[in-house]
mmCIF file of C-alpha atoms in Angstrom:
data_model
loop_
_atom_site.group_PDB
_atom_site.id
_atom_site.type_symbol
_atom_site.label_atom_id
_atom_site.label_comp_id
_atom_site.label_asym_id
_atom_site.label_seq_id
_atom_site.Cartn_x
_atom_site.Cartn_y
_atom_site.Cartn_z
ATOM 1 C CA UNK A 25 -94.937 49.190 -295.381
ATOM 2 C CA UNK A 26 -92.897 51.517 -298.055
ATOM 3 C CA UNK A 27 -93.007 54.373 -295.419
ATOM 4 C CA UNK A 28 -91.678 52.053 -292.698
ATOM 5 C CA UNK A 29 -88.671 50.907 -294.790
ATOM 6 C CA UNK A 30 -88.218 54.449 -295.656
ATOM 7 C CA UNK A 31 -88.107 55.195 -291.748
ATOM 8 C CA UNK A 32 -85.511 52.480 -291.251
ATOM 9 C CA UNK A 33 -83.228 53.425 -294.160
ATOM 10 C CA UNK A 34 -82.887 56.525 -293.110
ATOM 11 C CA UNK A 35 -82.656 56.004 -289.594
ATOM 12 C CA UNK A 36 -79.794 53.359 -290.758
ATOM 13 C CA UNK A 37 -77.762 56.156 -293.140
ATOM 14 C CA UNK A 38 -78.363 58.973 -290.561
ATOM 15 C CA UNK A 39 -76.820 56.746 -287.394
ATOM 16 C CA UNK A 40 -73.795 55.688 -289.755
ATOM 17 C CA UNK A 41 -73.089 58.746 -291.055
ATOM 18 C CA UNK A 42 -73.158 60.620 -287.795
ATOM 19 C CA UNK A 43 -71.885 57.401 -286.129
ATOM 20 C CA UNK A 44 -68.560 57.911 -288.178
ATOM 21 C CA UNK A 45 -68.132 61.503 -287.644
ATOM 22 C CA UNK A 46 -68.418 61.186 -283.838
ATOM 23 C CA UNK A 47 -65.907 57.949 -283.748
ATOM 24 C CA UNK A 48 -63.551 59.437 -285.970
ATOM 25 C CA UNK A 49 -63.519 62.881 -284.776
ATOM 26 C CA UNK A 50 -63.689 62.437 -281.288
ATOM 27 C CA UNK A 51 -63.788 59.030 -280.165
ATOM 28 C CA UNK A 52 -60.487 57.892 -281.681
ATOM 29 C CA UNK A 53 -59.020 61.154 -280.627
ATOM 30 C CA UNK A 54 -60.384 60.812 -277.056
ATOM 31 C CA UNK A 55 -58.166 59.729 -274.508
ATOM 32 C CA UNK A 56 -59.896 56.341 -274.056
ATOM 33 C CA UNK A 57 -57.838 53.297 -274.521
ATOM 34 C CA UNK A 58 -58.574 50.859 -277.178
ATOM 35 C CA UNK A 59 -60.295 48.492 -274.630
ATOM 36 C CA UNK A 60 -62.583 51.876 -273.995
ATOM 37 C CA UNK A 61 -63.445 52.902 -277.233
ATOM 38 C CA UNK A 62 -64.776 49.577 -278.089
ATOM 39 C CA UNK A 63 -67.108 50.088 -274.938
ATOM 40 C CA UNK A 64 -68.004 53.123 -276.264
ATOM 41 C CA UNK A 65 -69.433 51.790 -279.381
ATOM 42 C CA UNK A 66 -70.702 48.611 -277.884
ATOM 43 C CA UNK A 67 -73.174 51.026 -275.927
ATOM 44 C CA UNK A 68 -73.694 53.429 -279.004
ATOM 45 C CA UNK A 69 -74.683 50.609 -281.332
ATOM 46 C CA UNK A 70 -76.552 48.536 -278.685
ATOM 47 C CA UNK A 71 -78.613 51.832 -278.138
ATOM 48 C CA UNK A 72 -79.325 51.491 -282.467
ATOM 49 C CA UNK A 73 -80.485 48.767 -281.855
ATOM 50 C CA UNK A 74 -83.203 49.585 -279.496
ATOM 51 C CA UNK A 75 -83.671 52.480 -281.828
ATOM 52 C CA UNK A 76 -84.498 50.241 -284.484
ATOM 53 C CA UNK A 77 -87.086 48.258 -282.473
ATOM 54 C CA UNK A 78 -89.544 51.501 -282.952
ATOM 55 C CA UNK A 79 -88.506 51.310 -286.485
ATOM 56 C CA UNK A 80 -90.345 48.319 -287.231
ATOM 57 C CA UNK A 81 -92.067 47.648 -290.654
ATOM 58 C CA UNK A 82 -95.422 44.886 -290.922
ATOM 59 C CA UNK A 83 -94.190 42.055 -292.900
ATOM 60 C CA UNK A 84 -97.991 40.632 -292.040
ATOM 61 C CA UNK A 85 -100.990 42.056 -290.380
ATOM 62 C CA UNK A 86 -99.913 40.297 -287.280
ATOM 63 C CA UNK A 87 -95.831 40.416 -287.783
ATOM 64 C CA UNK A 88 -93.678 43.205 -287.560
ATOM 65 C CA UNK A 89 -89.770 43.295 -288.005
ATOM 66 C CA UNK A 90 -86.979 45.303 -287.752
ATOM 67 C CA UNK A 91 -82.854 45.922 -287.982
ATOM 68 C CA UNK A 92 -81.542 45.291 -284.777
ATOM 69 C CA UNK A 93 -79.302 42.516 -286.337
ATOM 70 C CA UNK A 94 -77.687 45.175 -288.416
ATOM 71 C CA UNK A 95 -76.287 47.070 -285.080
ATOM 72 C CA UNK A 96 -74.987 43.595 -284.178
ATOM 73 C CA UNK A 97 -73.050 42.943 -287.173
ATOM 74 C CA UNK A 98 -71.825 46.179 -287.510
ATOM 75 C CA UNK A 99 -70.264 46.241 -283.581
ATOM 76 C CA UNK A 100 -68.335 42.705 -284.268
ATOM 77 C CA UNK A 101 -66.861 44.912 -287.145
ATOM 78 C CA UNK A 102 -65.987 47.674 -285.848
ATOM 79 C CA UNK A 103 -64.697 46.250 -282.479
ATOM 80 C CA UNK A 104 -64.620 42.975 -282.425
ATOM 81 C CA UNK A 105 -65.973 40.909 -279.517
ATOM 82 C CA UNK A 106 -65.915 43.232 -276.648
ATOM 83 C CA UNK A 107 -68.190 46.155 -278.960
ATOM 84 C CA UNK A 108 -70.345 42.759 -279.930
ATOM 85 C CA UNK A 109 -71.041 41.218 -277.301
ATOM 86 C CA UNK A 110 -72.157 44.479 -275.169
ATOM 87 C CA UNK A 111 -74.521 45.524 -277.739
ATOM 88 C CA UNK A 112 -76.006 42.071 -277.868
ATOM 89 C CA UNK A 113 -76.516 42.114 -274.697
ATOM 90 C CA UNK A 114 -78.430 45.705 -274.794
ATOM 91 C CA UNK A 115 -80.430 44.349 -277.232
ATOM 92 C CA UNK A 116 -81.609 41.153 -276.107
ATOM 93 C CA UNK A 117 -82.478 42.307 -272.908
ATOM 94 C CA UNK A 118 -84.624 45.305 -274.188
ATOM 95 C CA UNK A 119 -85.992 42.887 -276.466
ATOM 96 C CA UNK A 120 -87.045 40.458 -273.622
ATOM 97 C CA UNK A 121 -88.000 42.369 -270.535
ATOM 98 C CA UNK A 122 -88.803 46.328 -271.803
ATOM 99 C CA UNK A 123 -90.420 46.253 -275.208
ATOM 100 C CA UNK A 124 -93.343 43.987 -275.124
ATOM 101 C CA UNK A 125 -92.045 42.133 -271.839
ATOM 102 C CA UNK A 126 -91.113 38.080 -271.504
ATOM 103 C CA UNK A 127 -92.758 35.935 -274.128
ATOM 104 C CA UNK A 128 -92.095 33.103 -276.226
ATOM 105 C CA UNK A 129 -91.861 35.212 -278.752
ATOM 106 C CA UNK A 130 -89.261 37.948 -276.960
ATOM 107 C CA UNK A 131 -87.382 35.004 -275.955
ATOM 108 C CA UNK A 132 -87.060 33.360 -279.424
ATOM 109 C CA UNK A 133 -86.735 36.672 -281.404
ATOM 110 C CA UNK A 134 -84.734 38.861 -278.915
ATOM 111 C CA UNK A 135 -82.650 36.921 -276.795
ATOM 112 C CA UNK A 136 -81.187 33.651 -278.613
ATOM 113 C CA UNK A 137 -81.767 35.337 -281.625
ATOM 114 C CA UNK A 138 -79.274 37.796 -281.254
ATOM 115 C CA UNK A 139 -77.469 35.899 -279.127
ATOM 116 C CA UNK A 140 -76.510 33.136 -282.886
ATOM 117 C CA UNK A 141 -76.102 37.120 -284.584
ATOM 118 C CA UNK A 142 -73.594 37.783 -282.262
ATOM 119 C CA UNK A 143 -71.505 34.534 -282.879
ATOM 120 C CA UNK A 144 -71.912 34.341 -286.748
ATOM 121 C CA UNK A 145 -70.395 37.540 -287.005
ATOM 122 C CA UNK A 146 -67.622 36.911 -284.982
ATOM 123 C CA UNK A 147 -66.734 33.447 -286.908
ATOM 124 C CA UNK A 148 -67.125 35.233 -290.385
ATOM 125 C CA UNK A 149 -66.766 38.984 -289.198
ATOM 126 C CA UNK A 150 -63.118 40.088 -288.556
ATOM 127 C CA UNK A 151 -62.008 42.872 -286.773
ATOM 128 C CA UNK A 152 -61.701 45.793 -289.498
ATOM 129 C CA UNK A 153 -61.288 43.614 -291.874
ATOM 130 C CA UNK A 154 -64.236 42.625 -294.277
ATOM 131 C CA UNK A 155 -65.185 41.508 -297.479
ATOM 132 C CA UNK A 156 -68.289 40.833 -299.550
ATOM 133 C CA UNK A 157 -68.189 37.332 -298.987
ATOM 134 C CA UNK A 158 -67.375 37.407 -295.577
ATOM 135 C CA UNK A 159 -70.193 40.141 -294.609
ATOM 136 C CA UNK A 160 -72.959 37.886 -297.153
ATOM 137 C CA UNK A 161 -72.308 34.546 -295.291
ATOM 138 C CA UNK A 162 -73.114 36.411 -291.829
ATOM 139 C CA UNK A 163 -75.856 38.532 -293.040
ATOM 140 C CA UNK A 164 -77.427 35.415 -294.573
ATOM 141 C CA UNK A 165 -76.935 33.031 -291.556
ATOM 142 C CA UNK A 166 -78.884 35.758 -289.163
ATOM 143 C CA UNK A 167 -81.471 35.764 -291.652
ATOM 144 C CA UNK A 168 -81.445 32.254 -291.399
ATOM 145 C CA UNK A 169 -80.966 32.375 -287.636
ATOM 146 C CA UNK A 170 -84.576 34.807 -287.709
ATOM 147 C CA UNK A 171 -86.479 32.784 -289.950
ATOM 148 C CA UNK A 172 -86.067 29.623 -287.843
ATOM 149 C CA UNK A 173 -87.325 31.726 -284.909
ATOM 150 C CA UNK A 174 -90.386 32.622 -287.239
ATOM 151 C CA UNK A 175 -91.272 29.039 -287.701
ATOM 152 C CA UNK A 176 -91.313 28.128 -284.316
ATOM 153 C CA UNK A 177 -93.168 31.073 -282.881
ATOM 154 C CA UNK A 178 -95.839 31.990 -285.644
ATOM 155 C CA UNK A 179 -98.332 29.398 -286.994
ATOM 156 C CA UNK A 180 -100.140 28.839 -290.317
ATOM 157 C CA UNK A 181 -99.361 30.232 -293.527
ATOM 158 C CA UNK A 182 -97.930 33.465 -292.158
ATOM 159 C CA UNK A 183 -94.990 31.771 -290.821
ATOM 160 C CA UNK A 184 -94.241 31.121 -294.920
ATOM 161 C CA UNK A 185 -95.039 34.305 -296.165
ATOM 162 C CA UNK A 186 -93.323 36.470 -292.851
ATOM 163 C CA UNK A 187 -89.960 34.308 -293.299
ATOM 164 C CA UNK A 188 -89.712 34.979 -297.441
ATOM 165 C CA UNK A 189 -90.654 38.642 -296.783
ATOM 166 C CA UNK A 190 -88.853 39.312 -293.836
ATOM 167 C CA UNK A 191 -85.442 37.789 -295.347
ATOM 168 C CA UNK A 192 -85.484 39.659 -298.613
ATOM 169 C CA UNK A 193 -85.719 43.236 -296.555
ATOM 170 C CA UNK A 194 -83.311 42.791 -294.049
ATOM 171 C CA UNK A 195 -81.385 41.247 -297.019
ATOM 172 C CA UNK A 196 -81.304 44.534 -298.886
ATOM 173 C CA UNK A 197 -80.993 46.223 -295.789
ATOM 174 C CA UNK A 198 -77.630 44.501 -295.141
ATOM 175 C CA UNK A 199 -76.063 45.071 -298.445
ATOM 176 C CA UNK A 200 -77.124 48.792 -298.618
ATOM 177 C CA UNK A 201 -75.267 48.705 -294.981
ATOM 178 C CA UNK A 202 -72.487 47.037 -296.036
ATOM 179 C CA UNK A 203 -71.997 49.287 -298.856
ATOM 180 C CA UNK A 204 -72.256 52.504 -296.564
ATOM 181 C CA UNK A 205 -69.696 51.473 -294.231
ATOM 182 C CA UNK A 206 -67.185 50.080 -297.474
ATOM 183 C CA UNK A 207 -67.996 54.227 -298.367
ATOM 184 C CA UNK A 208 -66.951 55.686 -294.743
ATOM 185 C CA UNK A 209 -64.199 53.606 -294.531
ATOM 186 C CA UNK A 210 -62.786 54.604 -298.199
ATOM 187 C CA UNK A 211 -63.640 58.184 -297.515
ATOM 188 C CA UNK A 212 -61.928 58.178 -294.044
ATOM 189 C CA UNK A 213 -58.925 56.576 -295.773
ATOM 190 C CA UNK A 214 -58.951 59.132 -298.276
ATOM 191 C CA UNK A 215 -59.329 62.125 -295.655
ATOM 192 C CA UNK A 216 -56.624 60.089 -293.607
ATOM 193 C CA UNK A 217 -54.076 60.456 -296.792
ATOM 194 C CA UNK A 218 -54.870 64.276 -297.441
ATOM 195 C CA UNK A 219 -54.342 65.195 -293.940
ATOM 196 C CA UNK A 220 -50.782 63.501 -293.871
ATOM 197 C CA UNK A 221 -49.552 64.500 -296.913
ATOM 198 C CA UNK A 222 -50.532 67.953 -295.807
ATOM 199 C CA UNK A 223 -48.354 67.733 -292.651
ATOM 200 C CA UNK A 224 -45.250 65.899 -294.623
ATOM 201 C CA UNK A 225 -42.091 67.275 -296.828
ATOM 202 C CA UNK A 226 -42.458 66.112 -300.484
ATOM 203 C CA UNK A 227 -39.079 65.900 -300.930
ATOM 204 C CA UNK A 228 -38.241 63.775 -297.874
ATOM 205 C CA UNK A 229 -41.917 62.549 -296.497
ATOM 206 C CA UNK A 230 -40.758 63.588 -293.449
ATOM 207 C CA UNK A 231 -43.007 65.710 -290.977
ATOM 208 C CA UNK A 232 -42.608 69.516 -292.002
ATOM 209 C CA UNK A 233 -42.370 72.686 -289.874
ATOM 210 C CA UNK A 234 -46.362 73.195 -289.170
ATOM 211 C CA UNK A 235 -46.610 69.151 -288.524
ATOM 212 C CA UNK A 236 -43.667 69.878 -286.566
ATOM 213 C CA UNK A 237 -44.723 72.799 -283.664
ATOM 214 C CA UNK A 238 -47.943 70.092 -283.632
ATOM 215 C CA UNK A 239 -45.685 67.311 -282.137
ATOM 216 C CA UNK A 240 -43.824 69.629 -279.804
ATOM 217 C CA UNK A 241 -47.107 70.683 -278.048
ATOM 218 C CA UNK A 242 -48.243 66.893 -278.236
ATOM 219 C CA UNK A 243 -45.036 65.730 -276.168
ATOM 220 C CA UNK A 244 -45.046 68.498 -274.149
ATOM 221 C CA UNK A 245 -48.513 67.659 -272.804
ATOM 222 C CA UNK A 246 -47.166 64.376 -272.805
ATOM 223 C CA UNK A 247 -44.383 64.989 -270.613
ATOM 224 C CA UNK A 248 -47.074 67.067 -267.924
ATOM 225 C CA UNK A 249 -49.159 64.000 -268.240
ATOM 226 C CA UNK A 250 -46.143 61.079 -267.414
ATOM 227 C CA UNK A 251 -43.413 63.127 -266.960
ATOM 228 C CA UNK A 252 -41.071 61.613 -269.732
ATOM 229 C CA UNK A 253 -38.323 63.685 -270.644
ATOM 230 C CA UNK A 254 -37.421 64.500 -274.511
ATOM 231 C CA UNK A 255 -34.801 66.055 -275.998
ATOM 232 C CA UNK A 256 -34.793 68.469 -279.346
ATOM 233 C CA UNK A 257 -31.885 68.129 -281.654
ATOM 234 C CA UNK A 258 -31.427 70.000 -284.209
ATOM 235 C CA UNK A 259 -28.931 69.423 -287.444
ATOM 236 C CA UNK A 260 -27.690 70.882 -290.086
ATOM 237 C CA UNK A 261 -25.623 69.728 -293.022
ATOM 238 C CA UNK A 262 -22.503 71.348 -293.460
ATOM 239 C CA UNK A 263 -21.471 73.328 -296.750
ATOM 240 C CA UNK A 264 -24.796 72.254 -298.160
ATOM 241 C CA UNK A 265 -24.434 75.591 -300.648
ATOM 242 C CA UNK A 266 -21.896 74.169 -301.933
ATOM 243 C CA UNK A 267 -23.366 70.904 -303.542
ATOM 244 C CA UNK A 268 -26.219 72.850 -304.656
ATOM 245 C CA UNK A 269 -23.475 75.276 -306.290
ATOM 246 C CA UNK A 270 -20.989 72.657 -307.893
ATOM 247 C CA UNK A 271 -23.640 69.803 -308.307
ATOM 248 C CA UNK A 272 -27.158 71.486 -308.944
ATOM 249 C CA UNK A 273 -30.383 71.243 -307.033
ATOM 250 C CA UNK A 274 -30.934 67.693 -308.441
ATOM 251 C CA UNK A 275 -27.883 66.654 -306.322
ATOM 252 C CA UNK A 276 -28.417 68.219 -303.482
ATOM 253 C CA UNK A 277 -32.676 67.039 -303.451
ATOM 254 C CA UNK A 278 -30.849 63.512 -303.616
ATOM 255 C CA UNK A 279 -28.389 64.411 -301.050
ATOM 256 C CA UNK A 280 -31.689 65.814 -298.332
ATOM 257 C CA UNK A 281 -33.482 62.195 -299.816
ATOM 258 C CA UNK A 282 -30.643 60.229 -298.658
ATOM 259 C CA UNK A 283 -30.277 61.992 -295.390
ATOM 260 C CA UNK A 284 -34.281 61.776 -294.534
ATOM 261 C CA UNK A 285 -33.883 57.682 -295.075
ATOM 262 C CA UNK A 286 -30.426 58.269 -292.979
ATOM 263 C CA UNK A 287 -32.068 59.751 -290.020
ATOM 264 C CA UNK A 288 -34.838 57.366 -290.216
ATOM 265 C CA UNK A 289 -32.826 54.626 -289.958
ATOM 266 C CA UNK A 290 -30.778 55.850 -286.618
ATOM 267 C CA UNK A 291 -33.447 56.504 -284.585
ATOM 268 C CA UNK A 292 -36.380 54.898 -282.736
ATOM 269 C CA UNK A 293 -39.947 54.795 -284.555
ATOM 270 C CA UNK A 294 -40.893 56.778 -281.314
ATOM 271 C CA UNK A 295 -38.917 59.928 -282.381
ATOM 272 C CA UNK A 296 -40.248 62.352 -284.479
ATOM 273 C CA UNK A 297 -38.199 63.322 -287.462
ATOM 274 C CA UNK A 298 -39.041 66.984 -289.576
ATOM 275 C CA UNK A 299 -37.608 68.971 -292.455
ATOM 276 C CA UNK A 300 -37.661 72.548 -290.645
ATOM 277 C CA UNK A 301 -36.712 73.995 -293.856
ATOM 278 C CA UNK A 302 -33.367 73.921 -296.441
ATOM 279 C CA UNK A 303 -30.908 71.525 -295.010
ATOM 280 C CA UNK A 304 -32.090 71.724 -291.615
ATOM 281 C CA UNK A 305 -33.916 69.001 -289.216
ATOM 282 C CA UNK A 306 -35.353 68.930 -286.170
ATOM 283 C CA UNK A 307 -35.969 65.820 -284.247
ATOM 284 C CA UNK A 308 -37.763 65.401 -281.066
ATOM 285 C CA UNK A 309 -36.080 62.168 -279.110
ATOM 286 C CA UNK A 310 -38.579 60.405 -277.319
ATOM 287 C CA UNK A 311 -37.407 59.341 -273.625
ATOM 288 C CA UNK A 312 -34.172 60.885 -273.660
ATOM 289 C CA UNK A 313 -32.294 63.105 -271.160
ATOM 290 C CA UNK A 314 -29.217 65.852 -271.784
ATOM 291 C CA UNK A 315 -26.496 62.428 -271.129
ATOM 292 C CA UNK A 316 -28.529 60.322 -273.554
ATOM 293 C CA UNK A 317 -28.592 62.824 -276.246
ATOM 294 C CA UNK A 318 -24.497 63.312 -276.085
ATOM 295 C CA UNK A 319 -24.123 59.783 -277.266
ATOM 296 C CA UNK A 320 -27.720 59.866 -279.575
ATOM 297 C CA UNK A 321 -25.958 62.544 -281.970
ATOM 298 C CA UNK A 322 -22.374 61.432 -281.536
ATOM 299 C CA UNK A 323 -24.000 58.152 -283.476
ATOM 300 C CA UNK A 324 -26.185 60.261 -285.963
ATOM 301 C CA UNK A 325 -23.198 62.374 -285.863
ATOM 302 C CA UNK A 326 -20.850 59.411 -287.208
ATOM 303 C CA UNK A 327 -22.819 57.711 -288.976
ATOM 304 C CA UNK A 328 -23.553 60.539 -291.740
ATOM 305 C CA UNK A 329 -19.834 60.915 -291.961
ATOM 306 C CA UNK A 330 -19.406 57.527 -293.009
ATOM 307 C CA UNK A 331 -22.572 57.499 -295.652
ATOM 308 C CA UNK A 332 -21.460 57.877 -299.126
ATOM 309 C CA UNK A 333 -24.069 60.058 -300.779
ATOM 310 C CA UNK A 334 -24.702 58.830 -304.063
ATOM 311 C CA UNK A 335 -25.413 62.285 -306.645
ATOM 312 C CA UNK A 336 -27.891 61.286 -310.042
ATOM 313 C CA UNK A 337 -24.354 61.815 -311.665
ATOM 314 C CA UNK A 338 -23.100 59.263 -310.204
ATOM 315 C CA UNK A 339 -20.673 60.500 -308.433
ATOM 316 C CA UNK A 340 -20.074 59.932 -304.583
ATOM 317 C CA UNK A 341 -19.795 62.044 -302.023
ATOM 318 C CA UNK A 342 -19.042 62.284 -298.206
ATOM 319 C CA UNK A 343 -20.578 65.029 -296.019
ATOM 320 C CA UNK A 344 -20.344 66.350 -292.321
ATOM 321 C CA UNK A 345 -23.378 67.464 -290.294
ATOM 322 C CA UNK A 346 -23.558 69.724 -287.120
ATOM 323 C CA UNK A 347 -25.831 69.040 -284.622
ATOM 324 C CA UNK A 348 -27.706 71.351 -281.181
ATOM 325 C CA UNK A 349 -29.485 69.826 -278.890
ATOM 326 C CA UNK A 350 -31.724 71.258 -275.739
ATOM 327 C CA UNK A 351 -33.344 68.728 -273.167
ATOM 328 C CA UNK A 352 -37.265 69.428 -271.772
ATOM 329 C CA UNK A 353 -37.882 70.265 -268.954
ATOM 330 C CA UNK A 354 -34.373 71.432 -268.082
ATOM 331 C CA UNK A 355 -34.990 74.202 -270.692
ATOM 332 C CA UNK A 356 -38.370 75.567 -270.392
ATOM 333 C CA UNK A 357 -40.782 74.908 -273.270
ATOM 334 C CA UNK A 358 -40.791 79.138 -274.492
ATOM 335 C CA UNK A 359 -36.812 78.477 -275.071
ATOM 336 C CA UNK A 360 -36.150 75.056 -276.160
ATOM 337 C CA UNK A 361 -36.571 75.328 -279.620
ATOM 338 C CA UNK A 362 -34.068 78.889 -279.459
ATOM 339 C CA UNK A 363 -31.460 76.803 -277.176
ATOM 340 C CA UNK A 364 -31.363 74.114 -279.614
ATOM 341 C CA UNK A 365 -30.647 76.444 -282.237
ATOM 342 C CA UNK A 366 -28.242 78.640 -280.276
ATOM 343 C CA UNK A 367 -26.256 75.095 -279.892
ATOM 344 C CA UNK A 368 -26.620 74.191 -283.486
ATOM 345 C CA UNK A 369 -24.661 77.687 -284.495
ATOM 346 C CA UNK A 370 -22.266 77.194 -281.748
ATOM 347 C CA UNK A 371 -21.260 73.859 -283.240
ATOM 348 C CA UNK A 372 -21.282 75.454 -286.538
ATOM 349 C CA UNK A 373 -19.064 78.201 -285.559
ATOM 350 C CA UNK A 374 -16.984 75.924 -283.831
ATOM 351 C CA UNK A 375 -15.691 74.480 -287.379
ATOM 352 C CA UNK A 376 -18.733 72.103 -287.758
ATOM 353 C CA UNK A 377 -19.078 68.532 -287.704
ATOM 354 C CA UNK A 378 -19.511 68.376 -283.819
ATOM 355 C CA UNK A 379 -22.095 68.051 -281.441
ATOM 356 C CA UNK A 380 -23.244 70.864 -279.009
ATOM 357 C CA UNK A 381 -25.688 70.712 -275.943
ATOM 358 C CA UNK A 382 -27.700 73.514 -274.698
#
């Protein structure tokens, strides 16, 4: 029996662990809608579960057990009732008709069984949300839910002695589970935070350069894919040198702060919005064509000449900003970013404080 449970424990660490890897390296990054990665998994952890039926551990001479709750639990979890109710359905019906074919017992322990799994754990199991309490009550009630299958379908003593024993191993079996995924999902978190603060400014938490040549290639695959035009605008604040001269570098850190929140606050939470370097951004309007832009910066344009800059001396001050912009695909992708530049020094040279198209 110890070598069985050894079997299933690290069938059940190996699965997760590679489990997580392949949904968070390629399955979230895959092309699949939501509605299509929780297919995905439904499948993947319905296929546990038959995995688990050849994992099975002798609670008796005449009983044997197994995890194939666990897979259940876990799919309501991870994606709700559509991941749930396909790997329920995977499970119960190689239970019933492959395994050992249609009995009493395949019927009691395979099909209805899993069938009350499936709908404990969605009324106590929510959607990527879990705690303790929440993932105890289920675990216990498909315990509960197994046992009173073992009642019915075994007879003497060994119904007694197959119930206690089976519920304290798939008892520990669900808490070790439980714990694994609370570890994958704090790890991914973790990962999650690492990667973004390697792609953002510190200064402004806005996307930096490298971030930034990612999200250009993104929407121009984008664009091939629904042919959306975007626009690249580029701006500059004006006599920047200058605050950093008469001010200090506090000042002018507070003066880029302010900006970032500025910028943020004009446009969409579609557009992406990056600290090329110094006092320059770059911002990548989603959905917008070369007349849209015109009256896009003429806004951004305005509304940082009316912003009163507050310095940690606290004094106040009022800056300009130019601005270049260059549409895709009227400019092809090798020369949008130059265009938008070339625009950005024409405004500049123009006596700043304007707007220039490509």
């Amino acid at each position: 029996m110890f070598e069985s449970l050894v079997n299933n424990f690290t069938t059940l660490t190996t699965f997760l662990f590679l489990g997580n890897i392949f949904r968070t390296k390629y399955l979230l990054k895959s092309s699949f809608k939501d509605r299509g990665r929780r297919i995905v998994l439904g499948f993947a952890l319905g296929f546990f579960g038959v995995v688990h039926m050849y994992f099975t551990f002798p609670i008796t001479d005449d009983v044997f057990a197994d995890f194939r709750q666990l897979p259940i639990l876990i799919s309501v979890y991870l994606g709700g009732f559509t991941s749930g109710g396909i790997a329920t359905l995977i499970i119960s019906i190689y239970r019933m008709f492959f395994l050992q074919g249609v009995s009493q017992v395949s019927i009691f322990g395979g099909g209805i069984n899993a069938i009350f799994t499936l709908i404990i754990a969605l009324l106590f199991i929510q959607h990527r949300k879990l705690s303790f309490k929440r993932w105890l009550a289920a675990l216990s009630l498909s315990i509960l839910a197994t046992d009173i299958a073992f009642y019915f379908t075994l007879e003497g003593d060994s119904s007694t002695e197959a119930i206690v024993i089976f519920s304290m191993i798939v008892a520990l079996g669900g808490i070790f589970t439980y714990s694994m995924l609370q570890y994958l999902q704090k790890s991914g978190d973790s990962l999650r935070i690492l990667r973004e603060a390697a792609h953002r400014d510190f200064l402004t938490g806005l996307y930096n350069a490298r971030a930034f040549e990612v999200l250009m290639q993104q929407k121009i695959d984008s664009f091939h894919r629904y042919q959306i035009p975007f626009t690249l605008l580029m701006v500059d604040i004006d006599h920047f040198k200058k605050v950093n001269d008469t001010y200090g570098h506090a000042a002018g850190d507070a003066v880029l702060s302010q900006l970032a929140d500025l910028l943020r606050d004009t446009f969409r939470p579609g557009d992406e919005i990056a600290r090329k370097g110094g006092e320059e951004f770059v911002i990548i309007v989603d959905n917008c064509d070369k007349e849209k832009i015109v009256h896009i910066a003429e806004r951004l344009r305005h509304n940082v000449e009316s912003e009163p800059f507050l310095l940690p001396q606290g004094l106040v001050l009022h800056l300009t900003i130019s601005a270049g912009s260059a549409t895709y695909p009227d400019i092809d992708e090798e020369q949008l970013l130059n265009m938008a530049d070339r625009a950005l020094y024409r405004a500049k040279k123009s006596g700043r404080n304007q707007v220039w198209r490509a």
